[in-house]
Coordinates of C-alpha atoms and ligand atoms in Angstrom, one line a residue:
X1 CA -51.1 -108.7 89.5
X2 CA -48.2 -111.0 88.2
X3 CA -48.8 -114.5 88.7
X4 CA -45.3 -115.6 87.7
X5 CA -42.4 -115.0 89.8
X6 CA -42.5 -117.2 92.7
X7 CA -40.8 -119.1 95.2
X8 CA -41.5 -122.1 93.9
X9 CA -40.6 -121.3 90.6
X10 CA -36.7 -120.3 91.2
X11 CA -36.5 -123.5 93.3
X12 CA -38.1 -125.6 90.5
X13 CA -35.6 -123.8 88.1
X14 CA -32.7 -125.0 90.5
X15 CA -34.0 -128.7 90.5
X16 CA -36.2 -130.2 87.9
X17 CA -37.3 -127.0 85.7
X18 CA -33.8 -127.2 83.7
X19 CA -34.8 -129.6 81.1
X20 CA -31.1 -129.7 79.9
X21 CA -28.7 -132.4 81.5
X22 CA -25.7 -131.2 83.0
X23 CA -22.8 -131.6 81.2
X24 CA -19.7 -133.5 81.9
X25 CA -17.1 -131.4 83.3
X26 CA -14.2 -133.3 81.5
X27 CA -15.8 -133.6 77.8
X28 CA -17.5 -130.5 77.9
X29 CA -15.6 -128.1 80.7
X30 CA -16.7 -124.6 78.9
X31 CA -20.4 -126.0 78.6
X32 CA -20.0 -127.3 82.3
X33 CA -18.9 -123.9 83.5
X34 CA -21.9 -122.5 82.0
X35 CA -24.1 -125.0 83.3
X36 CA -23.0 -123.6 86.9
X37 CA -22.8 -120.2 86.8
X38 CA -26.8 -120.3 85.0
X39 CA -28.3 -122.6 87.7
X40 CA -25.9 -120.7 90.6
X41 CA -28.5 -119.5 93.4
X42 CA -26.2 -116.1 92.8
X43 CA -27.4 -115.3 89.4
X44 CA -31.2 -116.8 90.2
X45 CA -30.9 -114.7 93.2
X46 CA -30.6 -111.7 91.0
X47 CA -33.2 -112.3 88.9
X48 CA -35.7 -112.5 91.5
X49 CA -34.3 -109.3 93.1
X50 CA -35.2 -107.9 89.6
X51 CA -38.5 -109.1 88.7
X52 CA -40.1 -109.5 92.4
X53 CA -39.2 -105.6 93.5
X54 CA -41.1 -103.0 91.4
X55 CA -38.5 -100.3 92.4
X56 CA -35.5 -102.2 91.1
X57 CA -37.6 -103.4 87.8
X58 CA -38.6 -99.7 87.8
X59 CA -35.3 -98.1 88.2
X60 CA -33.7 -100.3 85.7
X61 CA -36.4 -99.6 83.2
X62 CA -36.0 -96.0 83.8
X63 CA -31.9 -96.0 83.7
X64 CA -31.9 -97.7 80.3
X65 CA -34.3 -96.2 78.9
X66 CA -32.6 -92.7 79.9
X67 CA -29.3 -94.1 78.0
X68 CA -31.6 -95.1 74.9
X69 CA -33.4 -91.7 75.0
X70 CA -30.0 -89.7 75.2
X71 CA -29.5 -91.3 71.6
X72 CA -33.4 -90.6 70.8
X73 CA -32.7 -89.8 66.7
X74 CA -35.9 -88.3 65.5
X75 CA -34.9 -86.1 62.4
X76 CA -32.3 -83.9 63.7
X77 CA -31.5 -80.6 62.6
X78 CA -28.4 -79.9 62.3
X79 CA -26.7 -76.3 61.3
X80 CA -23.9 -76.6 59.5
X81 CA -22.3 -73.6 58.3
X82 CA -24.0 -70.3 57.7
X83 CA -26.6 -70.5 54.5
X84 CA -25.8 -74.5 54.4
X85 CA -28.5 -75.3 56.7
X86 CA -29.0 -79.2 56.3
X87 CA -31.3 -81.5 57.6
X88 CA -29.8 -84.9 58.3
X89 CA -31.6 -87.6 59.0
X90 CA -30.8 -90.7 61.4
X91 CA -32.4 -93.8 61.6
X92 CA -33.5 -94.6 65.4
X93 CA -30.5 -96.5 66.1
X94 CA -28.5 -94.1 64.4
X95 CA -26.9 -96.8 62.3
X96 CA -28.4 -95.2 59.0
X97 CA -27.3 -91.3 57.7
X98 CA -28.0 -89.4 55.3
X99 CA -28.7 -86.2 53.9
X100 CA -32.0 -85.3 52.0
X101 CA -32.3 -82.0 50.6
X102 CA -35.0 -81.3 52.5
X103 CA -37.3 -82.5 55.5
X104 CA -41.3 -82.2 55.5
X105 CA -42.3 -82.3 59.1
X106 CA -45.9 -80.9 58.6
X107 CA -47.8 -83.1 56.4
X108 CA -50.6 -83.8 58.5
X109 CA -53.5 -84.0 55.5
X110 CA -54.7 -85.6 52.3
X111 CA -54.6 -82.1 50.2
X112 CA -50.8 -81.9 51.6
X113 CA -49.9 -85.0 50.8
X114 CA -51.5 -85.0 47.3
X115 CA -49.7 -81.5 46.4
X116 CA -46.3 -82.5 47.5
X117 CA -46.3 -85.6 45.2
X118 CA -47.6 -83.4 42.8
X119 CA -45.0 -80.6 43.2
X120 CA -42.1 -83.3 43.7
X121 CA -42.7 -84.8 40.4
X122 CA -43.3 -82.1 38.4
X123 CA -40.0 -80.3 39.6
X124 CA -37.6 -83.8 39.0
X125 CA -37.3 -84.0 42.8
X126 CA -37.2 -87.3 44.6
X127 CA -39.3 -88.5 48.0
X128 CA -39.2 -90.8 50.4
X129 CA -41.3 -91.7 53.2
X130 CA -40.7 -92.1 56.7
X131 CA -42.3 -93.9 59.3
X132 CA -41.2 -94.5 62.6
X133 CA -37.2 -94.9 61.4
X134 CA -36.5 -97.8 62.9
X135 CA -35.8 -99.9 59.7
X136 CA -31.6 -100.9 60.1
X137 CA -31.3 -100.7 56.1
X138 CA -31.1 -97.8 53.5
X139 CA -34.9 -98.1 53.0
X140 CA -35.5 -94.3 53.8
X141 CA -32.9 -92.8 52.4
X142 CA -33.3 -90.2 49.7
X143 CA -31.7 -87.1 48.3
X144 CA -34.7 -85.5 47.8
X145 CA -37.3 -85.1 50.3
X146 CA -38.0 -87.3 53.0
X147 CA -41.5 -87.0 54.2
X148 CA -42.3 -87.7 58.1
X149 CA -45.7 -89.2 58.3
X150 CA -45.8 -89.7 62.3
X151 CA -48.9 -86.7 61.9
X152 CA -50.9 -89.2 60.0
X153 CA -52.2 -91.0 63.2
X154 CA -55.5 -92.0 63.3
X155 CA -57.8 -95.5 63.5
X156 CA -61.6 -95.0 62.4
X157 CA -64.3 -97.6 61.4
X158 CA -64.7 -98.2 58.1
X159 CA -68.0 -96.7 56.3
X160 CA -70.3 -99.6 55.5
X161 CA -71.9 -97.9 52.8
X162 CA -68.7 -98.3 50.5
X163 CA -68.5 -101.4 50.4
X164 CA -69.9 -104.2 48.6
X165 CA -72.8 -106.8 49.7
X166 CA -70.7 -109.6 49.2
X167 CA -67.8 -107.7 51.4
X168 CA -70.3 -107.1 54.1
X169 CA -71.7 -110.5 54.4
X170 CA -68.0 -112.5 54.4
X171 CA -67.4 -109.9 57.3
X172 CA -70.4 -111.0 59.2
X173 CA -69.8 -114.8 58.7
X174 CA -66.1 -114.3 59.7
X175 CA -66.5 -111.9 62.7
X176 CA -64.7 -109.2 60.5
X177 CA -64.8 -105.3 61.6
X178 CA -63.0 -103.1 58.9
X179 CA -60.9 -100.1 60.1
X180 CA -59.4 -97.1 57.9
X181 CA -55.4 -96.6 59.4
X182 CA -53.7 -93.9 58.6
X183 CA -50.5 -94.5 57.2
X184 CA -48.1 -93.0 60.0
X185 CA -50.6 -94.8 63.0
X186 CA -47.8 -96.8 64.8
X187 CA -49.4 -100.4 66.0
X188 CA -49.3 -99.3 69.8
X189 CA -51.9 -96.4 69.0
X190 CA -53.9 -98.7 66.4
X191 CA -53.9 -101.3 69.4
X192 CA -55.3 -98.5 71.3
X193 CA -58.1 -97.3 69.4
X194 CA -59.3 -101.0 68.5
X195 CA -58.9 -102.0 72.1
X196 CA -62.1 -99.6 73.0
X197 CA -64.0 -101.7 70.2
X198 CA -62.9 -104.7 71.3
X199 CA -61.3 -105.8 68.8
X200 CA -58.0 -107.1 67.8
X201 CA -55.2 -107.6 65.1
X202 CA -54.7 -111.1 63.4
X203 CA -51.0 -111.1 64.9
X204 CA -48.2 -109.0 66.2
X205 CA -44.4 -109.0 65.6
X206 CA -42.2 -108.8 68.8
X207 CA -42.7 -104.9 68.9
X208 CA -45.2 -101.9 68.5
X209 CA -43.5 -98.8 67.9
X210 CA -43.2 -99.2 64.3
X211 CA -45.8 -97.5 61.8
X212 CA -48.4 -99.3 60.3
X213 CA -46.9 -98.4 56.8
X214 CA -43.4 -98.7 57.6
X215 CA -43.9 -102.0 59.4
X216 CA -46.0 -103.8 56.3
X217 CA -43.8 -102.1 53.6
X218 CA -41.3 -104.2 54.6
X219 CA -43.1 -107.4 55.4
X220 CA -43.1 -107.2 59.0
X221 CA -44.3 -110.4 60.9
X222 CA -45.1 -112.0 63.9
X223 CA -44.8 -115.9 64.1
X224 CA -47.3 -118.6 63.2
X225 CA -46.8 -121.0 60.4
X226 CA -50.8 -120.6 59.3
X227 CA -50.4 -116.4 59.7
X228 CA -49.1 -114.4 56.8
X229 CA -46.8 -111.3 57.6
X230 CA -48.8 -108.5 58.9
X231 CA -49.2 -106.9 55.3
X232 CA -52.2 -109.5 55.0
X233 CA -54.5 -107.5 57.4
X234 CA -54.6 -104.9 54.3
X235 CA -57.4 -105.2 52.3
X236 CA -57.3 -101.8 50.5
X237 CA -54.5 -99.4 50.1
X238 CA -55.0 -95.1 49.2
X239 CA -52.3 -94.7 47.5
X240 CA -51.0 -90.8 46.3
X241 CA -48.4 -91.9 43.7
X242 CA -46.0 -89.4 41.7
X243 CA -48.1 -86.6 40.5
X244 CA -50.3 -86.2 42.9
X245 CA -52.4 -89.2 41.6
X246 CA -54.5 -91.0 43.7
X247 CA -55.2 -94.5 43.9
X248 CA -57.6 -96.8 45.7
X249 CA -56.0 -100.5 45.5
X250 CA -57.5 -103.3 46.2
X251 CA -57.5 -107.2 44.9
X252 CA -59.7 -108.5 41.9
X253 CA -62.3 -109.2 44.4
X254 CA -61.8 -106.1 46.3
X255 CA -64.3 -104.6 49.4
X256 CA -64.7 -101.9 47.7
X257 CA -68.7 -101.2 45.8
X258 CA -67.0 -99.2 42.9
X259 CA -70.4 -97.6 42.0
X260 CA -70.9 -96.2 45.2
X261 CA -67.0 -94.9 45.3
X262 CA -67.1 -93.4 42.0
X263 CA -70.3 -90.8 43.0
X264 CA -68.2 -90.3 46.4
X265 CA -64.4 -90.2 44.8
X266 CA -64.1 -88.1 41.9
X267 CA -59.9 -87.3 42.4
X268 CA -59.3 -91.4 43.4
X269 CA -59.2 -94.1 40.9
X270 CA -60.5 -97.4 42.4
X271 CA -58.2 -100.3 40.9
X272 CA -59.0 -103.7 41.8
X273 CA -56.7 -105.7 40.3
X274 CA -54.7 -108.2 42.4
X275 CA -51.6 -108.1 40.5
X276 CA -51.8 -104.4 41.3
X277 CA -52.3 -105.1 45.0
X278 CA -49.3 -107.6 45.2
X279 CA -47.4 -105.0 44.5
X280 CA -48.7 -102.1 46.8
X281 CA -48.2 -103.0 50.5
X282 CA -44.6 -104.8 50.4
X283 CA -42.9 -101.9 48.5
X284 CA -40.4 -100.6 50.3
X285 CA -41.9 -96.9 49.2
X286 CA -41.4 -97.5 46.0
X287 CA -44.9 -96.8 44.0
X288 CA -45.6 -93.7 46.1
X289 CA -46.9 -92.7 49.8
X290 CA -49.7 -94.6 51.0
X291 CA -52.2 -92.3 52.8
X292 CA -54.4 -94.9 54.5
X293 CA -55.4 -98.5 54.6
X294 CA -58.4 -100.7 55.3
X295 CA -57.4 -103.4 57.7
X296 CA -59.2 -106.4 58.9
X297 CA -59.8 -106.8 62.6
X298 CA -61.2 -109.7 64.6
X299 CA -62.7 -109.8 67.8
X300 CA -60.3 -109.0 70.8
X301 CA -58.5 -112.3 72.5
X302 CA -56.4 -113.3 74.7
X303 CA -53.3 -115.8 74.6
X304 CA -52.5 -119.0 76.7
X305 CA -48.7 -118.9 76.7
X306 CA -46.4 -121.8 77.8
X307 CA -42.4 -121.8 78.0
X308 CA -40.1 -125.0 78.0
X309 CA -36.2 -124.8 78.8
X310 CA -35.2 -127.4 76.5
X311 CA -32.1 -128.0 74.0
X312 CA -31.5 -127.4 70.1
X313 CA -31.0 -131.2 69.7
X314 CA -33.9 -132.3 71.4
X315 CA -36.4 -129.6 69.8
X316 CA -34.9 -130.1 66.3
X317 CA -36.6 -133.6 65.6
X318 CA -39.7 -133.1 66.0
X319 CA -39.9 -129.5 66.2
X320 CA -42.3 -128.9 63.3
X321 CA -44.8 -131.9 64.0
X322 CA -44.9 -131.2 67.8
X323 CA -44.7 -127.8 68.0
X324 CA -44.9 -125.5 65.3
X325 CA -47.9 -127.1 62.9
X326 CA -49.9 -127.5 66.8
X327 CA -50.3 -124.0 67.9
X328 CA -51.3 -120.7 66.6
X329 CA -47.5 -119.4 67.5
X330 CA -44.0 -121.2 68.1
X331 CA -40.5 -119.4 68.5
X332 CA -37.7 -121.2 69.5
X333 CA -35.1 -119.3 70.8
X334 CA -31.5 -121.1 70.5
X335 CA -28.3 -120.1 72.1
X336 CA -25.7 -121.0 69.2
X337 CA -22.8 -121.8 71.6
X338 CA -24.3 -123.6 74.3
X339 CA -27.1 -125.2 72.2
X340 CA -29.5 -124.2 75.2
X341 CA -33.2 -123.5 74.0
X342 CA -36.4 -121.9 75.0
X343 CA -39.6 -122.7 73.2
X344 CA -42.6 -120.7 73.1
X345 CA -46.1 -121.8 72.2
X346 CA -49.2 -119.3 71.8
X347 CA -52.6 -120.3 71.4
X348 CA -56.0 -118.5 72.4
X349 CA -56.9 -118.9 75.4
X350 CA -60.2 -120.6 76.3
X351 CA -62.5 -119.5 79.1
X352 CA -61.5 -121.9 81.7
X353 CA -57.3 -120.9 80.9
X354 CA -58.7 -116.9 81.2
X355 CA -60.5 -117.9 84.7
X356 CA -57.4 -120.3 86.2
X357 CA -54.7 -117.8 85.3
X358 CA -56.5 -114.6 84.8
X359 CA -54.4 -111.7 83.1
X360 CA -50.9 -112.7 84.5
X361 CA -48.6 -110.6 82.7
X362 CA -47.7 -107.0 81.6
X363 CA -45.3 -105.3 79.4
X364 CA -43.2 -104.4 82.3
X365 CA -42.6 -108.1 83.4
X366 CA -41.3 -109.3 79.9
X367 CA -38.2 -108.7 81.1
X368 CA -35.0 -109.4 79.0
X369 CA -32.2 -108.1 81.6
X370 CA -29.0 -110.0 80.2
X371 CA -30.3 -110.9 76.8
X372 CA -27.5 -108.3 75.2
X373 CA -24.8 -109.2 77.3
X374 CA -22.0 -110.7 75.3
X375 CA -20.8 -113.6 76.9
X376 CA -22.2 -116.6 75.7
X377 CA -23.2 -118.0 79.5
X378 CA -25.1 -115.0 80.0
X379 CA -27.1 -115.6 77.0
X380 CA -28.0 -118.7 78.7
X381 CA -29.2 -117.2 81.7
X382 CA -30.9 -114.4 79.7
X383 CA -32.9 -117.5 78.2
X384 CA -33.7 -118.4 81.6
X385 CA -34.6 -115.1 82.9
X386 CA -37.7 -115.8 80.0
X387 CA -38.8 -119.5 81.2
X388 CA -41.8 -119.3 82.7
X389 CA -43.3 -122.7 84.4
X390 CA -46.5 -121.6 85.3
X391 CA -48.8 -120.3 81.8
X392 CA -49.6 -117.3 81.5
X393 CA -52.7 -116.1 79.8
X394 CA -53.2 -111.5 79.0
X395 CA -54.5 -110.2 75.7
X396 CA -52.6 -110.4 72.6
X397 CA -51.0 -106.8 72.6
X398 CA -49.6 -107.8 76.1
X399 CA -48.0 -111.5 75.3
X400 CA -46.6 -110.8 71.7
X401 CA -44.2 -107.4 72.6
X402 CA -41.1 -108.5 74.2
X403 CA -40.8 -105.6 76.3
X404 CA -37.7 -104.0 77.4
X405 CA -35.4 -105.8 75.1
X406 CA -37.1 -103.4 72.3
X407 CA -35.4 -101.0 74.2
X408 CA -32.0 -102.0 74.3
X409 CA -29.9 -100.7 71.3
X410 CA -29.4 -103.8 69.3
X411 CA -29.3 -104.4 65.4
X412 CA -30.3 -107.6 63.7
X413 CA -30.5 -109.4 60.1
X414 CA -32.9 -111.6 59.4
X415 CA -33.3 -114.5 56.9
X416 CA -36.3 -116.3 56.0
X417 CA -36.0 -119.9 54.5
X418 CA -38.0 -122.1 52.8
X419 CA -39.3 -125.0 55.0
X420 CA -39.1 -127.4 52.4
X421 CA -37.0 -130.4 52.8
X422 CA -36.0 -129.2 56.1
X423 CA -33.9 -126.4 54.4
X424 CA -34.5 -124.4 57.5
X425 CA -33.1 -127.0 59.7
X426 CA -30.3 -127.4 57.5
X427 CA -30.0 -123.5 57.3
X428 CA -29.9 -123.6 60.9
X429 CA -27.3 -125.9 61.5
X430 CA -25.0 -124.5 59.0
X431 CA -25.5 -120.9 60.9
X432 CA -24.6 -122.7 64.1
X433 CA -21.4 -124.4 62.8
X434 CA -20.6 -120.8 61.3
X435 CA -21.1 -118.5 64.5
X436 CA -19.6 -121.0 66.7
X437 CA -16.4 -120.9 64.0
X438 CA -16.5 -117.5 64.0
X439 CA -16.3 -117.3 67.9
X440 CA -13.4 -119.7 68.3
X441 CA -11.2 -118.2 65.7
X442 CA -11.9 -114.2 65.4
X443 CA -13.9 -113.9 68.4
X444 CA -16.7 -112.4 66.7
X445 CA -20.1 -113.2 68.7
X446 CA -23.9 -112.5 68.4
X447 CA -24.9 -110.7 72.0
X448 CA -28.1 -112.7 72.0
X449 CA -29.7 -115.9 71.4
X450 CA -31.0 -116.2 67.8
X451 CA -34.8 -116.9 67.1
X452 CA -36.7 -119.3 64.6
X453 CA -39.9 -117.8 63.8
X454 CA -42.7 -118.9 61.0
X455 CA -44.3 -117.0 58.7
X456 CA -46.9 -118.3 56.3
X457 CA -46.9 -117.6 52.5
X458 CA -47.8 -114.3 51.2
X459 CA -48.8 -112.8 47.5
X460 CA -47.0 -109.6 47.9
X461 CA -44.5 -109.9 45.4
X462 CA -41.5 -108.6 48.2
X463 CA -42.6 -110.0 50.8
X464 CA -39.7 -112.5 52.3
X465 CA -42.8 -115.2 52.3
X466 CA -44.0 -114.3 48.9
X467 CA -45.0 -117.5 47.4
X468 CA -44.5 -119.9 50.4
X469 CA -44.2 -120.5 54.2
X470 CA -40.8 -119.9 55.5
X471 CA -38.6 -119.4 58.5
X472 CA -37.2 -116.7 59.8
X473 CA -34.4 -116.7 61.8
X474 CA -32.8 -113.2 63.5
X475 CA -29.8 -112.6 64.7
X476 CA -29.2 -109.7 67.1
X477 CA -26.1 -108.1 68.4
X478 CA -25.8 -105.0 70.9
X479 CA -25.0 -101.9 68.6
X480 CA -21.7 -100.1 69.6
X481 CA -20.3 -99.1 66.3
X482 CA -20.9 -99.6 62.4
X483 CA -17.9 -101.7 62.6
X484 CA -18.4 -105.4 64.7
X485 CA -21.6 -106.6 63.4
X486 CA -21.1 -106.7 59.6
X487 CA -18.1 -109.0 60.5
X488 CA -20.7 -111.6 61.8
X489 CA -23.6 -110.8 59.4
X490 CA -21.4 -110.6 56.4
X491 CA -20.3 -114.6 56.6
X492 CA -23.6 -115.6 57.8
X493 CA -25.9 -113.8 55.2
X494 CA -23.3 -115.2 52.8
X495 CA -24.0 -118.9 54.1
X496 CA -27.7 -117.9 53.9
X497 CA -27.5 -117.9 50.2
X498 CA -26.6 -121.5 50.3
X499 CA -30.3 -122.0 51.5
X500 CA -31.9 -119.6 49.6
X501 CA -32.3 -117.5 52.2
X502 CA -34.5 -113.8 51.4
X503 CA -33.3 -111.0 53.8
X504 CA -35.4 -109.1 56.1
X505 CA -36.5 -105.8 53.6
X506 CA -36.5 -103.9 57.0
X507 CA -33.5 -105.1 59.3
X508 CA -30.0 -104.5 58.3
X509 CA -29.0 -105.7 54.7
X510 CA -25.3 -105.8 53.2
X511 CA -23.6 -104.5 50.3
X512 CA -24.6 -107.1 48.4
X513 CA -28.3 -107.1 48.7
X514 CA -28.8 -106.1 45.1
X515 CA -30.6 -107.2 42.0
X516 CA -28.6 -109.9 41.2
X517 CA -29.1 -111.4 45.3
X518 CA -32.9 -110.7 44.8
X519 CA -33.2 -112.7 41.2
X520 CA -31.3 -115.5 43.3
X521 CA -34.1 -115.7 46.0
X522 CA -37.1 -114.5 44.4
X523 CA -38.9 -116.1 41.5
X524 CA -38.3 -114.3 38.4
X525 CA -42.2 -113.7 37.6
X526 CA -43.2 -111.8 41.1
X527 CA -39.8 -109.4 40.3
X528 CA -41.1 -108.9 36.9
X529 CA -45.0 -108.0 38.0
X530 CA -43.3 -105.7 40.9
X531 CA -41.2 -104.2 38.3
X532 CA -43.9 -103.3 35.8
X533 CA -46.1 -101.8 38.4
X534 CA -43.3 -99.2 39.5
X535 CA -43.0 -98.6 35.7
X536 CA -46.8 -97.9 35.7
X537 CA -46.8 -96.2 38.9
X538 CA -43.7 -93.8 39.0
X539 CA -42.4 -94.2 35.2
X540 CA -40.4 -91.2 36.1
X541 CA -38.3 -92.8 39.4
X542 CA -39.3 -90.3 41.9
X543 CA -39.5 -92.3 44.4
X544 CA -36.0 -94.3 43.5
X545 CA -33.3 -94.1 46.0
X546 CA -29.7 -95.7 46.2
X547 CA -31.2 -98.9 47.6
X548 CA -33.8 -99.3 44.8
X549 CA -31.2 -98.7 42.6
X550 CA -28.9 -101.0 43.5
X551 CA -32.1 -103.5 43.7
X552 CA -33.2 -102.8 40.0
X553 CA -36.6 -102.1 41.5
X554 CA -36.9 -98.9 39.3
X555 CA -38.8 -98.0 36.1
X556 CA -38.5 -99.8 33.1
X557 CA -34.9 -101.7 34.4
X558 CA -34.0 -104.5 32.8
X559 CA -32.9 -107.8 35.1
X560 CA -29.6 -106.3 34.6
X561 CA -27.4 -106.9 38.0
X562 CA -25.7 -103.6 39.5
X563 CA -22.1 -103.4 39.1
X564 CA -21.0 -104.5 42.4
X565 CA -20.5 -107.8 42.6
X566 CA -22.0 -110.6 44.9
X567 CA -19.1 -111.0 47.5
X568 CA -20.1 -109.2 50.7
Ligands
LIG601 C1 -37.2 -102.9 68.6 C2 -37.6 -103.7 66.9 C3 -38.2 -104.8 66.8 C4 -38.4 -105.4 66.0 N1 -39.2 -106.4 66.0 C5 -39.7 -107.3 64.5 C6 -40.4 -108.1 64.7 O1 -40.8 -108.4 65.5 N2 -40.9 -108.8 63.2 C7 -40.4 -108.1 62.2 O2 -41.0 -108.8 61.3 N3 -39.4 -107.0 62.4 C8 -39.0 -106.5 63.2 N4 -38.6 -105.5 63.2 C9 -38.1 -104.5 61.9 C10 -39.2 -103.2 61.6 O3 -40.5 -103.8 61.8 C11 -39.0 -102.7 60.5 O4 -37.7 -102.3 60.2 C12 -40.2 -101.6 60.5 O5 -40.2 -101.3 58.6 C13 -39.8 -100.8 60.6 O6 -41.0 -99.8 60.8 P1 -40.9 -98.0 60.9 O7 -42.6 -97.3 60.6 O8 -39.9 -97.5 61.5 O9 -40.8 -98.1 59.1 P2 -39.5 -96.8 58.1 O10 -37.9 -97.2 59.0 O11 -39.8 -95.6 58.7 O12 -39.7 -97.0 56.8 C14 -39.6 -98.5 56.6 C15 -40.0 -98.3 54.9 O13 -41.2 -98.4 54.7 C16 -41.5 -96.7 53.8 N5 -42.1 -96.1 54.0 C17 -43.0 -96.0 55.8 N6 -44.2 -94.9 56.0 C18 -44.2 -95.0 54.5 C19 -45.7 -94.6 53.3 N7 -46.5 -93.8 54.3 N8 -45.9 -94.6 52.4 C20 -45.2 -95.8 51.8 N9 -44.0 -96.1 52.3 C21 -43.6 -96.0 53.2 C22 -40.0 -96.1 53.9 O14 -39.8 -95.1 53.1 C23 -39.2 -97.6 54.1 O15 -39.4 -97.8 53.1 C24 -37.9 -104.6 64.4 C25 -37.4 -103.6 64.4 C26 -37.1 -103.0 65.9 C27 -36.5 -101.7 66.0

């Protein structure tokens, strides 16, 4: 049952629900035009049809998926000239393409993975793992063996006899249950398995198609000023390093009982050392290939979500104190061209809220029609389409994913800013100004609203929120070809550097993303500690690829910047 669409809702939107004062037709003719179109009955009728008629929404969703399906990448086998068969690897969006020596599609067991890593190092071949292949940058690229991990998919409860008494007591006290998840398992499959046990992940991003290793390796996150990136759910990593050496890596006060572990595992070395652990999860695959993780889970929960239509100018002054700091999750979506904003707040639902609102949402209802259309007026329409006057309540896995919008062929960059001294607000204002200039002078635009999310500090050296809470600003663009989006993103990233912005490791990165860039925005201590671990686990550079070389994240590397300049 979807309690959201109702006659009243649309009437409200036409009258009082639009919190924005109509702009003056004389002073702001463009904004006035936007306001008129976005509030018109025609457009609202269209949305009403779309939302209320399951046949129409189903047909549209099917059509979109069909179009996207035709672009479905997988790892395409390309037969070139006879005897020169090559595997071409393309990411999901198909904006990244490379030719590995070959692709291993068959890795389904620990033994296979260990043998592969042993042979690769012996033969001097590079290796790279690929999860769901969604990252928009060159993080998966290799000239050696590309290892598909989708067959490494399983989520089972952890054997408690392996754990310390302290870990068991701590788990009981905090309602935690540990699970073992193989690295190629997608979040969607992990959630499904956990649901059967009435367990849940602490947080989610807006999408669940990524593999757990691929997502945590790039510090994927959701929103929540007190919630670190998704990598924080991992408390133990089973890593297969080059040479086939196996390690179980945990923080210094790790959950595994060393004595019990040693008697059960002769081939795996247990390392309980926070310095090593801090390099082992967010690593963009530079230490080896993760086979599995131990994760913490909490009791299955529902979320209570409200949405409010405001403007950036009205949100800005009290955004931190009244929205972000008061709620478990807060997200602010902004149209940079009109200033319209949609504020989402989420908290764990109480029993009364669940009783009152029921399970009111479904992923299919997370419609985002129009959010990737080019005209700024449509961006406002897309924002409005996501508004709901009545709060919604549902389990976390139905609330967090943004739904259909994830199926659009869109690319994005995301930049994470320190929130100290309102740095992130200054950065947002600067981005808005720049985006407006790009539109006015070069006709270059985002094709969606941008979003602000908040991520608590992470101990992982490479995480974009390493060392401090950061605000993540994501800028999506409908992907048509490789030419348009860099024209928007390059100046944005150049501007972001003025505010110490760190670019998301799993989104698009500019050519200027190099060791020089890293040393500008990450503290030296963390980068050096990370490089030390690469030298230790991968002394021969088996995991090295073009990007890691560019970033100076290679064994025994100095801090020398690569030859490429900073200019984007
Ligand atoms: C539709 C969509 C929505 C998104 N939403 C969000 C969001 O809400 N929040 C957010 O922060 N990001 C988001 N992202 C970014 C996304 O989470 C990252 O790109 C993520 O890294 C993709 O995961 P993957 O499994 O596809 O990884 P891949 O692209 O396959 O790999 C990423 C990296 O992980 C490494 N890797 C993969 N498996 C292993 C392994 N077993 N061992 C060692 N290394 C490994 C790869 O070598 C590579 O370096 C989104 C992306 C898309 C396309």
